[in-house]
Short mmCIF file of C-alpha atoms and ligand atoms in Angstrom, two decimals:
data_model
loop_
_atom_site.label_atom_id
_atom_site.label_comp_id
_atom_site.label_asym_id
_atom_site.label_seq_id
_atom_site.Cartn_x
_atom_site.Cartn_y
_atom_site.Cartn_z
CA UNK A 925 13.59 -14.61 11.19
CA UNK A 926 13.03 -10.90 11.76
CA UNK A 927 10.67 -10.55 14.75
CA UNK A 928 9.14 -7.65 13.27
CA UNK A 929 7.10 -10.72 11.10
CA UNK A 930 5.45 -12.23 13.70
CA UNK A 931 1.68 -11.69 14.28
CA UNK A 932 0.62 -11.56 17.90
CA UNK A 933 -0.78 -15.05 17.22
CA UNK A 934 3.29 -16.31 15.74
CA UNK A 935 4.55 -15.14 18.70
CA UNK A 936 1.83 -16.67 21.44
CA UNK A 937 2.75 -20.09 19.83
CA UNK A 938 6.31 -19.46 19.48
CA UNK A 939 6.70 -18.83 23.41
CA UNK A 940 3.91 -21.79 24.09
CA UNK A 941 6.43 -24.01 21.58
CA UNK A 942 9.33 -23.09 24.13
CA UNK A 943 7.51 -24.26 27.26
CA UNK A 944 6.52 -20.45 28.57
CA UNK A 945 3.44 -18.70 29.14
CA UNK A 946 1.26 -17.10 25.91
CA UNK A 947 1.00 -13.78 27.94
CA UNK A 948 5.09 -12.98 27.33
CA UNK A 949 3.47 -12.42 23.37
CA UNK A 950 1.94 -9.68 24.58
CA UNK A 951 4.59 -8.03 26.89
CA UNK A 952 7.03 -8.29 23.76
CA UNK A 953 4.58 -6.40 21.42
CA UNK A 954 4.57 -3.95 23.99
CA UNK A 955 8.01 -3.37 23.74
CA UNK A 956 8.19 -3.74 20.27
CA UNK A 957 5.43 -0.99 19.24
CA UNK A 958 3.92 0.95 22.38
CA UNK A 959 7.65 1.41 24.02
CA UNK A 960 9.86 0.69 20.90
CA UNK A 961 13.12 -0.81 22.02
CA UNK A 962 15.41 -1.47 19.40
CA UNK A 963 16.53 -4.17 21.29
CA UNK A 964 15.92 -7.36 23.46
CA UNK A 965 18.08 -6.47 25.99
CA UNK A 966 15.68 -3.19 26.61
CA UNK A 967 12.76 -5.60 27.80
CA UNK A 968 13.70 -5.31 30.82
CA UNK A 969 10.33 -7.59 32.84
CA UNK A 970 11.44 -10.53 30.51
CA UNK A 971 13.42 -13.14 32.35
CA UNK A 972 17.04 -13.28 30.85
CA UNK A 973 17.07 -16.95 29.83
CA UNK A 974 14.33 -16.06 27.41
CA UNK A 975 15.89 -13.09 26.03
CA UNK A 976 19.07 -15.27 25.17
CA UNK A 977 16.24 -17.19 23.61
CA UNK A 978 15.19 -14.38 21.37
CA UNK A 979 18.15 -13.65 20.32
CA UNK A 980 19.19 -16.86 18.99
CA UNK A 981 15.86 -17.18 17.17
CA UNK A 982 15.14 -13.45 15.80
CA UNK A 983 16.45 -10.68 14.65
CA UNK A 984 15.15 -7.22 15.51
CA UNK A 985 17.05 -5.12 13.32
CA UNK A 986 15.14 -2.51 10.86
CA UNK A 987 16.06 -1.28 7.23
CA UNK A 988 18.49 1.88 7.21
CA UNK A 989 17.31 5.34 6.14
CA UNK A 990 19.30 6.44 3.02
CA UNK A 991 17.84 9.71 2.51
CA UNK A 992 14.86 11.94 3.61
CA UNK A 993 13.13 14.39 1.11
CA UNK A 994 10.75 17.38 2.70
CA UNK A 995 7.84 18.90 0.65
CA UNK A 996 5.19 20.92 1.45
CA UNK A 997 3.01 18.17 3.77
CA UNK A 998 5.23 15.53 2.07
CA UNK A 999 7.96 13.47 2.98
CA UNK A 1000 10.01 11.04 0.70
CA UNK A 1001 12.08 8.11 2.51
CA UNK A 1002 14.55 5.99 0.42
CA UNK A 1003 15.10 2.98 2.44
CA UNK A 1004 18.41 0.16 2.65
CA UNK A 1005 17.49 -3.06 2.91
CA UNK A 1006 19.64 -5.95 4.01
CA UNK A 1007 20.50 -7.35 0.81
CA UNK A 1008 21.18 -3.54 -0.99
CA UNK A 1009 17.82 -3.49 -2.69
CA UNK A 1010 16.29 -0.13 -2.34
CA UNK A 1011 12.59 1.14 -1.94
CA UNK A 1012 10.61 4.13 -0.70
CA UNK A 1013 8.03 5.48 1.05
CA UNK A 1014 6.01 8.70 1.50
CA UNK A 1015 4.56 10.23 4.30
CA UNK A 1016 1.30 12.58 3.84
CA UNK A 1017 0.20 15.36 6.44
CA UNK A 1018 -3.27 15.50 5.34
CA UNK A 1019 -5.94 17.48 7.40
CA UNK A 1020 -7.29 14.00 8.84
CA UNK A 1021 -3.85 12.40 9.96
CA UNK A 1022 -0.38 11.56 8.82
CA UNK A 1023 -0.82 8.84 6.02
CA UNK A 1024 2.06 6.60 4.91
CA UNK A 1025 2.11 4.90 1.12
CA UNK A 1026 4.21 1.74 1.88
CA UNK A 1027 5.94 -0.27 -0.91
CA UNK A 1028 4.88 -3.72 -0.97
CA UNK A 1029 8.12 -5.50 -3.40
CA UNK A 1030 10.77 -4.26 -4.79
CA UNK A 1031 10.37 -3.35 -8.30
CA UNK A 1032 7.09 -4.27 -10.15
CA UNK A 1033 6.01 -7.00 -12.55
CA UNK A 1034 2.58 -5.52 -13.45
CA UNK A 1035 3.78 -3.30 -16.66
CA UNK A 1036 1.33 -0.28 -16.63
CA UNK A 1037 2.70 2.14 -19.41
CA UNK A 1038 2.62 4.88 -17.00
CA UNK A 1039 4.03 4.18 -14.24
CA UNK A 1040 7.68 4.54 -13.19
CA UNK A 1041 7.65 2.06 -10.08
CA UNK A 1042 7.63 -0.37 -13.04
CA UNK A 1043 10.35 0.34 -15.06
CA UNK A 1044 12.33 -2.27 -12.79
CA UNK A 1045 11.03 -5.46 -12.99
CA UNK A 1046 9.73 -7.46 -9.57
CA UNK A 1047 13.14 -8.24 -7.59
CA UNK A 1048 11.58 -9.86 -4.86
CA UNK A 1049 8.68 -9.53 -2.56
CA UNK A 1050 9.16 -7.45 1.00
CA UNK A 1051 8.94 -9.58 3.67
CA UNK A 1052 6.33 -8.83 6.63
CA UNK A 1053 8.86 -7.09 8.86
CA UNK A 1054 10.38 -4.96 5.96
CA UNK A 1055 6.60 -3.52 5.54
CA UNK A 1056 5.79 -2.98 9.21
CA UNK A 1057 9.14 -1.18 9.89
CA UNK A 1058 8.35 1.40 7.16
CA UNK A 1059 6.64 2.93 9.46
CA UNK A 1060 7.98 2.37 13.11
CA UNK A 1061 10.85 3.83 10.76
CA UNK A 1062 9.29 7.07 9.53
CA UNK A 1063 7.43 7.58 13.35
CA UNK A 1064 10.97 7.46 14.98
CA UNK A 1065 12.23 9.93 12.26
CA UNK A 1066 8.93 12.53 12.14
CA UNK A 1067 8.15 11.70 15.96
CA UNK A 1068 4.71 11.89 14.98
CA UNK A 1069 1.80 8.80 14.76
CA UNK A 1070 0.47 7.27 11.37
CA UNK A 1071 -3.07 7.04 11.64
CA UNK A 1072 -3.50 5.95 7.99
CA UNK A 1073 -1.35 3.24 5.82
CA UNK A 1074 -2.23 3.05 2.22
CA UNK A 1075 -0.36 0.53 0.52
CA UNK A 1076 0.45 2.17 -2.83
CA UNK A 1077 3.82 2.58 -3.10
CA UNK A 1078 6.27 0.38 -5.36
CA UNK A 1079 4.76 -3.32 -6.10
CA UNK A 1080 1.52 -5.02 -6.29
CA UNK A 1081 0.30 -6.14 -2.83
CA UNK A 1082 -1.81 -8.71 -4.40
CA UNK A 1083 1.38 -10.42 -6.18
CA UNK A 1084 2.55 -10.63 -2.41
CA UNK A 1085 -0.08 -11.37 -1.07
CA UNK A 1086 0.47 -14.20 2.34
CA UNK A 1087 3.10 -11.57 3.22
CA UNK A 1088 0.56 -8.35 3.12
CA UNK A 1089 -2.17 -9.98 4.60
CA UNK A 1090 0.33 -10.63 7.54
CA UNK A 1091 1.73 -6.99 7.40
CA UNK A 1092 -2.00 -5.58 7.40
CA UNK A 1093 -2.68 -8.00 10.60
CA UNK A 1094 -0.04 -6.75 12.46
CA UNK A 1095 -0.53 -3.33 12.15
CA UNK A 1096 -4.52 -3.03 12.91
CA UNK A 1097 -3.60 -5.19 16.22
CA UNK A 1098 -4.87 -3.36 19.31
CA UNK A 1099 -1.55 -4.13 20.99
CA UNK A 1100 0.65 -3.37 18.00
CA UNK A 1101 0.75 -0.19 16.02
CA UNK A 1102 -3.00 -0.29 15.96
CA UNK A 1103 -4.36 1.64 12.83
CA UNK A 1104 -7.67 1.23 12.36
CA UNK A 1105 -8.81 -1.28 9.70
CA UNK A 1106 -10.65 1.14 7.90
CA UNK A 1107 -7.61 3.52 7.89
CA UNK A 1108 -5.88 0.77 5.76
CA UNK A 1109 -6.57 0.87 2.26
CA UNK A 1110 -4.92 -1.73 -0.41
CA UNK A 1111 -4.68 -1.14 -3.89
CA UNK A 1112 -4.41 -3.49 -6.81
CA UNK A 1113 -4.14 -3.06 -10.97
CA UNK A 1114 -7.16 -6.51 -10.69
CA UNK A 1115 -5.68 -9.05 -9.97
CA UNK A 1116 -8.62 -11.63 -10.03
CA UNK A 1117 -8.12 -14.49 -8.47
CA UNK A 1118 -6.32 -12.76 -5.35
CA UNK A 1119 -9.39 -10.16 -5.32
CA UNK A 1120 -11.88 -13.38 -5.06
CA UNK A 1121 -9.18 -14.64 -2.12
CA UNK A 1122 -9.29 -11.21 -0.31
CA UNK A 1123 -13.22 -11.58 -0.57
CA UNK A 1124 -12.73 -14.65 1.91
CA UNK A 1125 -10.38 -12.71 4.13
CA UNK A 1126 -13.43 -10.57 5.72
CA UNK A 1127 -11.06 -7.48 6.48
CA UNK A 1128 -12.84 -4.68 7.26
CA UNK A 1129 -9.79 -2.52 5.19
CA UNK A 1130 -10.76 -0.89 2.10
CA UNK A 1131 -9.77 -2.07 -1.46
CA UNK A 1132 -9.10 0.27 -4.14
CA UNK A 1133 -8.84 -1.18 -8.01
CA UNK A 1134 -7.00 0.68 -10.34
CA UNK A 1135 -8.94 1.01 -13.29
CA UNK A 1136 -7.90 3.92 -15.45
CA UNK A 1137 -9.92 2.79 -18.83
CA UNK A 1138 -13.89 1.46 -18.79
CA UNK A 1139 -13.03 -0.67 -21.46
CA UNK A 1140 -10.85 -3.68 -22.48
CA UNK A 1141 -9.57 -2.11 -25.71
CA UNK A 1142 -8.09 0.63 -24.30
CA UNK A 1143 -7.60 -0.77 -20.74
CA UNK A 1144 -5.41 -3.48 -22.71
CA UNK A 1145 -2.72 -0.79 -24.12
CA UNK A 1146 -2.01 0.56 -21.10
CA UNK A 1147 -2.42 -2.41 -18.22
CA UNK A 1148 -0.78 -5.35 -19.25
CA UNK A 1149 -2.91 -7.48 -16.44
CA UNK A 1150 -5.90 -6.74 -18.15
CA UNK A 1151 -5.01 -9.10 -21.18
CA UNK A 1152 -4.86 -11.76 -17.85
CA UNK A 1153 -8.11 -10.17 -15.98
CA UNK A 1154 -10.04 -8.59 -18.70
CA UNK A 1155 -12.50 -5.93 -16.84
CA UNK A 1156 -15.62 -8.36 -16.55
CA UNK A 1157 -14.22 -10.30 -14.30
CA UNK A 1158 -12.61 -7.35 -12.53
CA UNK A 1159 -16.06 -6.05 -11.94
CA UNK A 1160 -17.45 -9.48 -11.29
CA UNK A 1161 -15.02 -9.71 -8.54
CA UNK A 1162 -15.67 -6.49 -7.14
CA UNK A 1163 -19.70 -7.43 -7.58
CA UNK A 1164 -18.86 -10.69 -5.00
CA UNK A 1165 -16.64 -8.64 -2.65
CA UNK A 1166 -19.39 -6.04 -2.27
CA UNK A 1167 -21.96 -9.01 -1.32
CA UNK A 1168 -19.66 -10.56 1.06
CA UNK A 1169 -18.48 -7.08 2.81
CA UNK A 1170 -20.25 -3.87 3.30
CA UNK A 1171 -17.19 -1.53 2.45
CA UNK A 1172 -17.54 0.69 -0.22
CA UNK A 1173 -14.86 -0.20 -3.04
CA UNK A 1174 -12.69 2.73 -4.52
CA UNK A 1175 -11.98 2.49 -7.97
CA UNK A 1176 -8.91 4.89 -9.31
CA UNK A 1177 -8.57 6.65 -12.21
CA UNK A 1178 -5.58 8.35 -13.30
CA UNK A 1179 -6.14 11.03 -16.06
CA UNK A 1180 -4.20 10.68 -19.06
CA UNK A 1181 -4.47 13.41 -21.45
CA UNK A 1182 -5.83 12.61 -25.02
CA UNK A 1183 -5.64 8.80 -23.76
CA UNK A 1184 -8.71 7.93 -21.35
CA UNK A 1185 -9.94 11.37 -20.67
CA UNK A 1186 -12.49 11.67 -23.40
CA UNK A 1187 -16.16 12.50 -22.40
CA UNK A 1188 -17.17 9.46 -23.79
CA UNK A 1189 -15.45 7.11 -21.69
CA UNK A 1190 -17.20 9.04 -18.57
CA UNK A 1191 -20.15 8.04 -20.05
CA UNK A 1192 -18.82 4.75 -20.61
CA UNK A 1193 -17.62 4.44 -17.14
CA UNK A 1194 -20.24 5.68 -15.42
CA UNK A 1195 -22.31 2.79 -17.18
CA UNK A 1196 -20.11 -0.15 -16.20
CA UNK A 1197 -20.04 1.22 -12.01
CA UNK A 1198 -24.18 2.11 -12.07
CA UNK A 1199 -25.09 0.53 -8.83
CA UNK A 1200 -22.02 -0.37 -7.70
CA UNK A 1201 -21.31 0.84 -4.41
CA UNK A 1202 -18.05 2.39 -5.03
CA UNK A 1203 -16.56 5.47 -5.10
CA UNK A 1204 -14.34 7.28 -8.39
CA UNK A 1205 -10.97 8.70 -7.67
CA UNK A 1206 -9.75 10.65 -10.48
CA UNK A 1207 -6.10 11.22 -10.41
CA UNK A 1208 -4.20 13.76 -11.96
CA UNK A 1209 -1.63 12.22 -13.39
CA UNK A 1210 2.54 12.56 -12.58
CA UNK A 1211 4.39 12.93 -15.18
CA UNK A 1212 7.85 11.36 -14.91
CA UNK A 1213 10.67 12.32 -17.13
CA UNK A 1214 10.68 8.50 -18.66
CA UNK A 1215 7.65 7.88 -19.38
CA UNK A 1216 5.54 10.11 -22.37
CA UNK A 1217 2.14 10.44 -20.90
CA UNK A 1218 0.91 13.67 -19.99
CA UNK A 1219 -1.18 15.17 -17.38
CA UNK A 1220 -5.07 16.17 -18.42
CA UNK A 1221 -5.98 19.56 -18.29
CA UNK A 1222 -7.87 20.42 -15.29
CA UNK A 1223 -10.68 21.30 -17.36
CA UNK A 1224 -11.00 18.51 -18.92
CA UNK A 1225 -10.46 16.70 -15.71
CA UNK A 1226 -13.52 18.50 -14.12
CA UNK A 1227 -15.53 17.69 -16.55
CA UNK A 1228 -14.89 13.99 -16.38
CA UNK A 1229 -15.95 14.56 -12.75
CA UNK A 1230 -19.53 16.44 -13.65
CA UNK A 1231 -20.12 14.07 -16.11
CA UNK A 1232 -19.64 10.54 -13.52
CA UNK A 1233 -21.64 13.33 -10.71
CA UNK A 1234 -24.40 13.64 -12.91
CA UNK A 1235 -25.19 9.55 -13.56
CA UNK A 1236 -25.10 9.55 -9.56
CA UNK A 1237 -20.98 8.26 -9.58
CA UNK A 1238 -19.53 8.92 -6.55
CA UNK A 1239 -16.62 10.86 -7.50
CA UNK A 1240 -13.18 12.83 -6.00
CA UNK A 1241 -10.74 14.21 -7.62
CA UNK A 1242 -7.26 13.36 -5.65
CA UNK A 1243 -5.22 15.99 -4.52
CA UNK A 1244 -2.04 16.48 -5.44
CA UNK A 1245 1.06 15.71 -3.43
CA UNK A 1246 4.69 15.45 -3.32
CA UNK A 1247 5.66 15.81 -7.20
CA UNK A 1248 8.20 18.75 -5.93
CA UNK A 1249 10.07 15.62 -4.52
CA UNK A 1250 9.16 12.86 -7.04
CA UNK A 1251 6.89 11.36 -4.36
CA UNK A 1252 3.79 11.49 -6.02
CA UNK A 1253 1.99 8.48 -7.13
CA UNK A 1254 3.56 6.16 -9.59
CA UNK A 1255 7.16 8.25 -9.50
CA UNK A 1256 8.44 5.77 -6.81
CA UNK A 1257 11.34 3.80 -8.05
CA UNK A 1258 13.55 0.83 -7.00
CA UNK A 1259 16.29 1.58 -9.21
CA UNK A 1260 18.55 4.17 -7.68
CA UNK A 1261 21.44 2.62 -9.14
CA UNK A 1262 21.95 5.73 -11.87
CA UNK A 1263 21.77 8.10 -9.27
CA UNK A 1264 24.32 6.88 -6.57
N1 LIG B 345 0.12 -1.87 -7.77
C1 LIG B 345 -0.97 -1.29 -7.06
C2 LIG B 345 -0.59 -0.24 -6.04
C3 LIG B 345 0.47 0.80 -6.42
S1 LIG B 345 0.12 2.16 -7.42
C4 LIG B 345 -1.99 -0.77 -8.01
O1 LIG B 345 -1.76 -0.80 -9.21
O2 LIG B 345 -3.07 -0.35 -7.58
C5 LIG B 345 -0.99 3.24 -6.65
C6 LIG B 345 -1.81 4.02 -7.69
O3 LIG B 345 -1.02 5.02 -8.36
C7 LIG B 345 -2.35 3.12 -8.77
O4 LIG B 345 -3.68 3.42 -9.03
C8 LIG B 345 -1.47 3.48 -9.95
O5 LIG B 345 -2.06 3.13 -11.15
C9 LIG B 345 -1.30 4.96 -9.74
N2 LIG B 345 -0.22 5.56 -10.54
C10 LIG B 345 0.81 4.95 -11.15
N3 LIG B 345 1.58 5.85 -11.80
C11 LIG B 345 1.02 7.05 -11.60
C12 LIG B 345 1.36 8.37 -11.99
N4 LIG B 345 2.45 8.63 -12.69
N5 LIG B 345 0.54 9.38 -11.60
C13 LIG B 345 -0.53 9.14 -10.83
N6 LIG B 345 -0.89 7.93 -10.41
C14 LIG B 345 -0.13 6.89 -10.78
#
């Protein structure tokens, strides 16, 4: 097992398991994310016999950096992982901090008609230390801090979901990397029952739905999960997570020209959120060269945006990042194999 896995908590029972002192958890998450060693020969205040230990039990190696693409305020990484499979990530200078969008599997199973991360099919899931050394990975590269992690990148979080719960532990641990819970933000395409699990969970990170229709009809032709999780239940979930925490829920909306953009489906929209508390984020959408969507006019995008501000709809408009170097949202890919 890769150390990088191992919750604070893992790691207090692991050394009580082998007769030593809970404490040692501590001085080897200090190591691990305040000094960063890439080794357990580095830890230098650990006795010997235990670092033999270690290294029998875990690994500490990280995923190799294939490639690094600059933008303006945007970087792209392409990532090797043990087994070959590839994924990305992208880092974001924004005004506030340096956020990263972490992939959460390797391909997709989730079938939205628009986006690219899905054209390959779910390979397998990340495991917890192939999340959480994204971005001791990109730190080390940038030498610069990550004070937000938005888990957007390739894959649905919620279809690997033990393994991103773990991953979103680790990180907001005081003694690990130690971003903020509310500076974590998961996204899902409504996935009901994991929604109704997360609920439970009591995180205090934020959840963002991605919604991109008000209705089922046309919701349907471009989701696949809503035919599994039509949008009443979405919402109904969303209604019992609101009760249970006081976070504000983001809901996402990509805009799709001539396909959900219409004025009447801000009406609609604006209808099926009254009272929620929740936020909009319209999206502009990335076109990728697979895929025949197109991008809204930014008219028509604005007025989607007066129409949800005028029935009291919180509402942003997301700005745009990274399409110079096919970082942008939804033009993340596994499959690199027809480039290489
Ligand atoms: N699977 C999760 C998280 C990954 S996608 C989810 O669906 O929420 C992050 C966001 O980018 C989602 O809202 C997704 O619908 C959106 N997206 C996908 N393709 C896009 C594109 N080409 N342009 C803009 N946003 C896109």
């Amino acid at each position: 097992m890769n150390i990088y896995s191992l919750s604070r908590k893992d790691l207090e029972n692991y050394f009580e398991s082998i007769g030593e002192k809970k404490f040692k958890a501590l001085q080897t998450y200090d190591w691990l994310y305040k000094k960063r060693v890439n080794s357990f020969d580095e830890m230098t205040n650990i006795k010997k016999e235990i670092i033999e230990k270690l290294k029998k039990d875990f690994t500490i190696d990280k995923p190799e950096i294939v490639k690094v693409q600059n933008g303006k305020d945007v970087h792209k990484y392409l990532f090797n992982l043990k087994d070959g499979e590839k994924i990305e990530a992208v880092l974001m200078n924004h005004d506030y901090g340096n956020s990263l969008c972490v992939s959460t599997q390797v391909g997709c199973n989730m079938g939205c008609a628009f986006c690219e991360s899905g054209r390959l099919k779910k390979r397998r899931n990340l495991s917890v230390d192939e999340m959480v050394t994204q971005i001791l990975l990109v730190e080390e590269n940038l030498k610069i801090r990550i004070s937000h992690v938005v888990l957007m990148g390739i894959g649905e979080p919620f279809d690997n979901y033990d393994n991103v719960m773990k991953f979103i532990d680790i990180i907001n641990d005081d003694n690990g990397i130690a971003i903020g819970a509310r500076h974590i933000t998961v996204s899902t395409c409504g996935i009901v029952p994991k929604i109704k699990e997360f609920t439970k969970e009591k995180k205090q990170v934020n959840l963002a739905i991605s919604m991109h229709a008000p209705n089922d009809e046309l919701r349907s032709k471009i989701m696949n999960i809503n035919k599994a999780y039509p949008l009443k239940e979405v919402i109904d979930a969303v209604k019992d997570y609101l009760k249970a925490n006081n976070r504000k829920v983001t809901f996402e909306y990509i805009m799709l020209k001539d396909i959900n953009d219409k004025e009447k489906y801000a009406i609609e929209l604006s209808h099926l959120l009254k009272g929620l508390n929740c936020y909009v984020n319209l999206i502009p959408y990335n076109e990728t060269s697979h895929i025949e969507f197109k991008k809204s006019d930014s008219k028509v995008v604005m007025k989607f945006y007066d129409i949800l501000k005028k029935n009291k709809i919180n509402v942003t408009v997301r700005r745009e990042f990274g399409s110079e170097v096919e970082a942008a949202c939804g033009q993340l890919r596994s499959n690199y194999k027809e480039e290489i």
